[in-house]
Amino acid sequence: RKEVEQDPGPFNVPEGATVAFNCTYSNSASQSFFWYRQDCRKEPKLLMSVYSSGNEDGRFTAQLNRASQYISLLIRDSKLSDSATYLCVVIPASGGSYIPTFGRGTSLIVHP
Amino acid sequence: NAGVMQNPRHLVRRRGQEARLRCSPMKGHSHVYWYRQLPEEGLKFMVYLQKENIIDESGMPKERFSAEFPKEGPSILRIQQVVRGDSAAYFCASSTQGAGTDTQYFGPGTRLTVL
């Protein structure tokens, strides 16, 4: 099993739709979780951290399920500008150097 | 406050040449990470450095690749005797502390093409 797995998609949705992505991780000792967004041929940019209690930032909601070892990202009222690849990032609790592991990303295409 | 800077943005090398990629972290950041991204692939960690120290190089190929982060100046990722398989986007990220909850800020990347 890969350390961090994401459905590559693409998810094709119309403007205004609600879409959700999941990301599973294999290391139960993982301590920190993030969602990044990467546009085509650009660098990844932090979208939001994922807290144990779940967190919301405008149209975006992130959830963590430690028991089932997955995190999720929900996007409401999708905009054309949301089209991008969404990367899940997991950081282990042990090992000393806190090296992040990135998923391969989920591609989202929002169409008119 | 300038973000993470990388140069060159594009680099073309012939097989057997050397490639030098530079990364200047954000002001106030002393932790630098290098990642490689192959087409249609995720980011793969290569090396983590602090000033004058390599902290973790577990993702770096044992041969031909080296990295440094000197006391003065940018971090350098060096690839000797490049091969076609080295063609990729190389991203650098920096953070303030290197702790597990610390946000990493990425540079625009260097796209290396090996002919």
PDB file of N, CA, C and O in Angstrom, chain A residues 63-99:
ATOM      1  N   GLN A  63     -11.521  17.611   6.531  1.00  0.00           N
ATOM      2  CA  GLN A  63     -11.836  16.729   7.650  1.00  0.00           C
ATOM      3  C   GLN A  63     -10.743  15.678   7.793  1.00  0.00           C
ATOM      4  O   GLN A  63     -10.129  15.276   6.807  1.00  0.00           O
ATOM      5  N   LEU A  64     -10.550  15.238   9.036  1.00  0.00           N
ATOM      6  CA  LEU A  64      -9.574  14.169   9.312  1.00  0.00           C
ATOM      7  C   LEU A  64     -10.295  13.030  10.014  1.00  0.00           C
ATOM      8  O   LEU A  64     -11.017  13.263  10.979  1.00  0.00           O
ATOM      9  N   ASN A  65     -10.098  11.824   9.538  1.00  0.00           N
ATOM     10  CA  ASN A  65     -10.644  10.633  10.187  1.00  0.00           C
ATOM     11  C   ASN A  65      -9.465   9.732  10.532  1.00  0.00           C
ATOM     12  O   ASN A  65      -8.965   8.976   9.705  1.00  0.00           O
ATOM     13  N   ARG A  66      -9.027   9.830  11.789  1.00  0.00           N
ATOM     14  CA  ARG A  66      -7.831   9.067  12.211  1.00  0.00           C
ATOM     15  C   ARG A  66      -8.120   7.567  12.269  1.00  0.00           C
ATOM     16  O   ARG A  66      -7.261   6.755  11.967  1.00  0.00           O
ATOM     17  N   ALA A  67      -9.324   7.221  12.658  1.00  0.00           N
ATOM     18  CA  ALA A  67      -9.659   5.789  12.798  1.00  0.00           C
ATOM     19  C   ALA A  67      -9.545   5.082  11.454  1.00  0.00           C
ATOM     20  O   ALA A  67      -9.021   3.960  11.360  1.00  0.00           O
ATOM     21  N   SER A  68     -10.015   5.730  10.407  1.00  0.00           N
ATOM     22  CA  SER A  68      -9.979   5.126   9.079  1.00  0.00           C
ATOM     23  C   SER A  68      -8.787   5.614   8.259  1.00  0.00           C
ATOM     24  O   SER A  68      -8.622   5.208   7.110  1.00  0.00           O
ATOM     25  N   GLN A  69      -8.012   6.489   8.854  1.00  0.00           N
ATOM     26  CA  GLN A  69      -6.777   6.994   8.224  1.00  0.00           C
ATOM     27  C   GLN A  69      -7.039   7.619   6.859  1.00  0.00           C
ATOM     28  O   GLN A  69      -6.462   7.209   5.836  1.00  0.00           O
ATOM     29  N   TYR A  70      -7.914   8.618   6.868  1.00  0.00           N
ATOM     30  CA  TYR A  70      -8.069   9.393   5.637  1.00  0.00           C
ATOM     31  C   TYR A  70      -8.389  10.842   5.986  1.00  0.00           C
ATOM     32  O   TYR A  70      -8.865  11.158   7.071  1.00  0.00           O
ATOM     33  N   ILE A  71      -8.086  11.705   5.031  1.00  0.00           N
ATOM     34  CA  ILE A  71      -8.500  13.094   5.129  1.00  0.00           C
ATOM     35  C   ILE A  71      -9.344  13.413   3.901  1.00  0.00           C
ATOM     36  O   ILE A  71      -9.243  12.723   2.874  1.00  0.00           O
ATOM     37  N   SER A  72     -10.164  14.408   4.023  1.00  0.00           N
ATOM     38  CA  SER A  72     -11.049  14.756   2.916  1.00  0.00           C
ATOM     39  C   SER A  72     -11.038  16.265   2.697  1.00  0.00           C
ATOM     40  O   SER A  72     -10.702  17.047   3.591  1.00  0.00           O
ATOM     41  N   LEU A  73     -11.391  16.628   1.488  1.00  0.00           N
ATOM     42  CA  LEU A  73     -11.540  18.035   1.121  1.00  0.00           C
ATOM     43  C   LEU A  73     -12.860  18.186   0.395  1.00  0.00           C
ATOM     44  O   LEU A  73     -13.119  17.473  -0.578  1.00  0.00           O
ATOM     45  N   LEU A  74     -13.682  19.079   0.881  1.00  0.00           N
ATOM     46  CA  LEU A  74     -14.979  19.350   0.269  1.00  0.00           C
ATOM     47  C   LEU A  74     -14.962  20.759  -0.299  1.00  0.00           C
ATOM     48  O   LEU A  74     -14.581  21.701   0.399  1.00  0.00           O
ATOM     49  N   ILE A  75     -15.348  20.891  -1.538  1.00  0.00           N
ATOM     50  CA  ILE A  75     -15.436  22.212  -2.171  1.00  0.00           C
ATOM     51  C   ILE A  75     -16.883  22.455  -2.548  1.00  0.00           C
ATOM     52  O   ILE A  75     -17.480  21.681  -3.315  1.00  0.00           O
ATOM     53  N   ARG A  76     -17.444  23.513  -1.990  1.00  0.00           N
ATOM     54  CA  ARG A  76     -18.838  23.871  -2.310  1.00  0.00           C
ATOM     55  C   ARG A  76     -18.862  24.965  -3.368  1.00  0.00           C
ATOM     56  O   ARG A  76     -17.925  25.763  -3.483  1.00  0.00           O
ATOM     57  N   ASP A  77     -19.969  25.019  -4.110  1.00  0.00           N
ATOM     58  CA  ASP A  77     -20.161  26.098  -5.081  1.00  0.00           C
ATOM     59  C   ASP A  77     -18.914  26.273  -5.960  1.00  0.00           C
ATOM     60  O   ASP A  77     -18.307  27.355  -6.001  1.00  0.00           O
ATOM     61  N   SER A  78     -18.525  25.217  -6.642  1.00  0.00           N
ATOM     62  CA  SER A  78     -17.286  25.217  -7.429  1.00  0.00           C
ATOM     63  C   SER A  78     -17.238  26.374  -8.420  1.00  0.00           C
ATOM     64  O   SER A  78     -18.237  26.715  -9.062  1.00  0.00           O
ATOM     65  N   LYS A  79     -16.054  26.946  -8.538  1.00  0.00           N
ATOM     66  CA  LYS A  79     -15.796  28.022  -9.500  1.00  0.00           C
ATOM     67  C   LYS A  79     -14.856  27.482 -10.591  1.00  0.00           C
ATOM     68  O   LYS A  79     -14.104  26.539 -10.368  1.00  0.00           O
ATOM     69  N   LEU A  80     -14.889  28.145 -11.739  1.00  0.00           N
ATOM     70  CA  LEU A  80     -13.970  27.756 -12.819  1.00  0.00           C
ATOM     71  C   LEU A  80     -12.518  27.808 -12.324  1.00  0.00           C
ATOM     72  O   LEU A  80     -11.689  26.975 -12.684  1.00  0.00           O
ATOM     73  N   SER A  81     -12.244  28.786 -11.479  1.00  0.00           N
ATOM     74  CA  SER A  81     -10.881  28.986 -10.985  1.00  0.00           C
ATOM     75  C   SER A  81     -10.438  27.902 -10.006  1.00  0.00           C
ATOM     76  O   SER A  81      -9.263  27.862  -9.618  1.00  0.00           O
ATOM     77  N   ASP A  82     -11.361  27.041  -9.597  1.00  0.00           N
ATOM     78  CA  ASP A  82     -10.976  25.924  -8.718  1.00  0.00           C
ATOM     79  C   ASP A  82     -10.308  24.802  -9.505  1.00  0.00           C
ATOM     80  O   ASP A  82      -9.764  23.861  -8.915  1.00  0.00           O
ATOM     81  N   SER A  83     -10.360  24.863 -10.821  1.00  0.00           N
ATOM     82  CA  SER A  83      -9.731  23.827 -11.648  1.00  0.00           C
ATOM     83  C   SER A  83      -8.237  23.787 -11.366  1.00  0.00           C
ATOM     84  O   SER A  83      -7.524  24.781 -11.534  1.00  0.00           O
ATOM     85  N   ALA A  84      -7.774  22.649 -10.892  1.00  0.00           N
ATOM     86  CA  ALA A  84      -6.375  22.495 -10.496  1.00  0.00           C
ATOM     87  C   ALA A  84      -6.182  21.046 -10.043  1.00  0.00           C
ATOM     88  O   ALA A  84      -7.120  20.245 -10.065  1.00  0.00           O
ATOM     89  N   THR A  85      -4.982  20.741  -9.621  1.00  0.00           N
ATOM     90  CA  THR A  85      -4.706  19.454  -8.980  1.00  0.00           C
ATOM     91  C   THR A  85      -4.561  19.684  -7.487  1.00  0.00           C
ATOM     92  O   THR A  85      -3.866  20.619  -7.056  1.00  0.00           O
ATOM     93  N   TYR A  86      -5.226  18.863  -6.700  1.00  0.00           N
ATOM     94  CA  TYR A  86      -5.221  19.016  -5.250  1.00  0.00           C
ATOM     95  C   TYR A  86      -4.362  17.919  -4.634  1.00  0.00           C
ATOM     96  O   TYR A  86      -4.625  16.721  -4.825  1.00  0.00           O
ATOM     97  N   LEU A  87      -3.347  18.346  -3.911  1.00  0.00           N
ATOM     98  CA  LEU A  87      -2.365  17.434  -3.337  1.00  0.00           C
ATOM     99  C   LEU A  87      -2.599  17.257  -1.852  1.00  0.00           C
ATOM    100  O   LEU A  87      -2.732  18.245  -1.109  1.00  0.00           O
ATOM    101  N   CYS A  88      -2.628  16.031  -1.436  1.00  0.00           N
ATOM    102  CA  CYS A  88      -2.744  15.694  -0.020  1.00  0.00           C
ATOM    103  C   CYS A  88      -1.329  15.525   0.534  1.00  0.00           C
ATOM    104  O   CYS A  88      -0.474  14.921  -0.122  1.00  0.00           O
ATOM    105  N   VAL A  89      -1.059  16.061   1.707  1.00  0.00           N
ATOM    106  CA  VAL A  89       0.281  15.983   2.292  1.00  0.00           C
ATOM    107  C   VAL A  89       0.173  15.460   3.719  1.00  0.00           C
ATOM    108  O   VAL A  89      -0.645  15.959   4.499  1.00  0.00           O
ATOM    109  N   VAL A  90       0.995  14.486   4.031  1.00  0.00           N
ATOM    110  CA  VAL A  90       0.975  13.859   5.355  1.00  0.00           C
ATOM    111  C   VAL A  90       2.381  13.931   5.940  1.00  0.00           C
ATOM    112  O   VAL A  90       3.363  13.637   5.246  1.00  0.00           O
ATOM    113  N   ILE A  91       2.479  14.307   7.201  1.00  0.00           N
ATOM    114  CA  ILE A  91       3.778  14.403   7.867  1.00  0.00           C
ATOM    115  C   ILE A  91       3.778  13.461   9.068  1.00  0.00           C
ATOM    116  O   ILE A  91       2.868  13.511   9.895  1.00  0.00           O
ATOM    117  N   PRO A  92       4.795  12.606   9.154  1.00  0.00           N
ATOM    118  CA  PRO A  92       4.814  11.636  10.255  1.00  0.00           C
ATOM    119  C   PRO A  92       5.127  12.296  11.589  1.00  0.00           C
ATOM    120  O   PRO A  92       5.739  13.363  11.643  1.00  0.00           O
ATOM    121  N   ALA A  93       4.749  11.629  12.662  1.00  0.00           N
ATOM    122  CA  ALA A  93       5.018  12.138  14.002  1.00  0.00           C
ATOM    123  C   ALA A  93       6.404  11.780  14.482  1.00  0.00           C
ATOM    124  O   ALA A  93       6.966  12.428  15.331  1.00  0.00           O
ATOM    125  N   SER A  94       6.984  10.768  13.921  1.00  0.00           N
ATOM    126  CA  SER A  94       8.295  10.319  14.392  1.00  0.00           C
ATOM    127  C   SER A  94       9.285  10.355  13.253  1.00  0.00           C
ATOM    128  O   SER A  94       8.936  10.648  12.118  1.00  0.00           O
ATOM    129  N   GLY A  95      10.506  10.089  13.539  1.00  0.00           N
ATOM    130  CA  GLY A  95      11.531  10.065  12.493  1.00  0.00           C
ATOM    131  C   GLY A  95      12.471  11.234  12.580  1.00  0.00           C
ATOM    132  O   GLY A  95      13.521  11.249  11.971  1.00  0.00           O
ATOM    133  N   GLY A  96      12.070  12.258  13.329  1.00  0.00           N
ATOM    134  CA  GLY A  96      13.005  13.360  13.578  1.00  0.00           C
ATOM    135  C   GLY A  96      12.946  14.486  12.591  1.00  0.00           C
ATOM    136  O   GLY A  96      13.009  15.650  12.963  1.00  0.00           O
ATOM    137  N   SER A  97      12.864  14.196  11.321  1.00  0.00           N
ATOM    138  CA  SER A  97      12.989  15.288  10.366  1.00  0.00           C
ATOM    139  C   SER A  97      11.661  15.688   9.739  1.00  0.00           C
ATOM    140  O   SER A  97      11.633  16.583   8.926  1.00  0.00           O
ATOM    141  N   TYR A  98      10.564  15.077  10.139  1.00  0.00           N
ATOM    142  CA  TYR A  98       9.235  15.518   9.717  1.00  0.00           C
ATOM    143  C   TYR A  98       9.154  15.724   8.214  1.00  0.00           C
ATOM    144  O   TYR A  98       8.725  16.775   7.739  1.00  0.00           O
ATOM    145  N   ILE A  99       9.546  14.721   7.464  1.00  0.00           N
ATOM    146  CA  ILE A  99       9.535  14.850   6.014  1.00  0.00           C
ATOM    147  C   ILE A  99       8.125  14.623   5.491  1.00  0.00           C
ATOM    148  O   ILE A  99       7.518  13.587   5.744  1.00  0.00           O
TER     149      ILE A  99
END
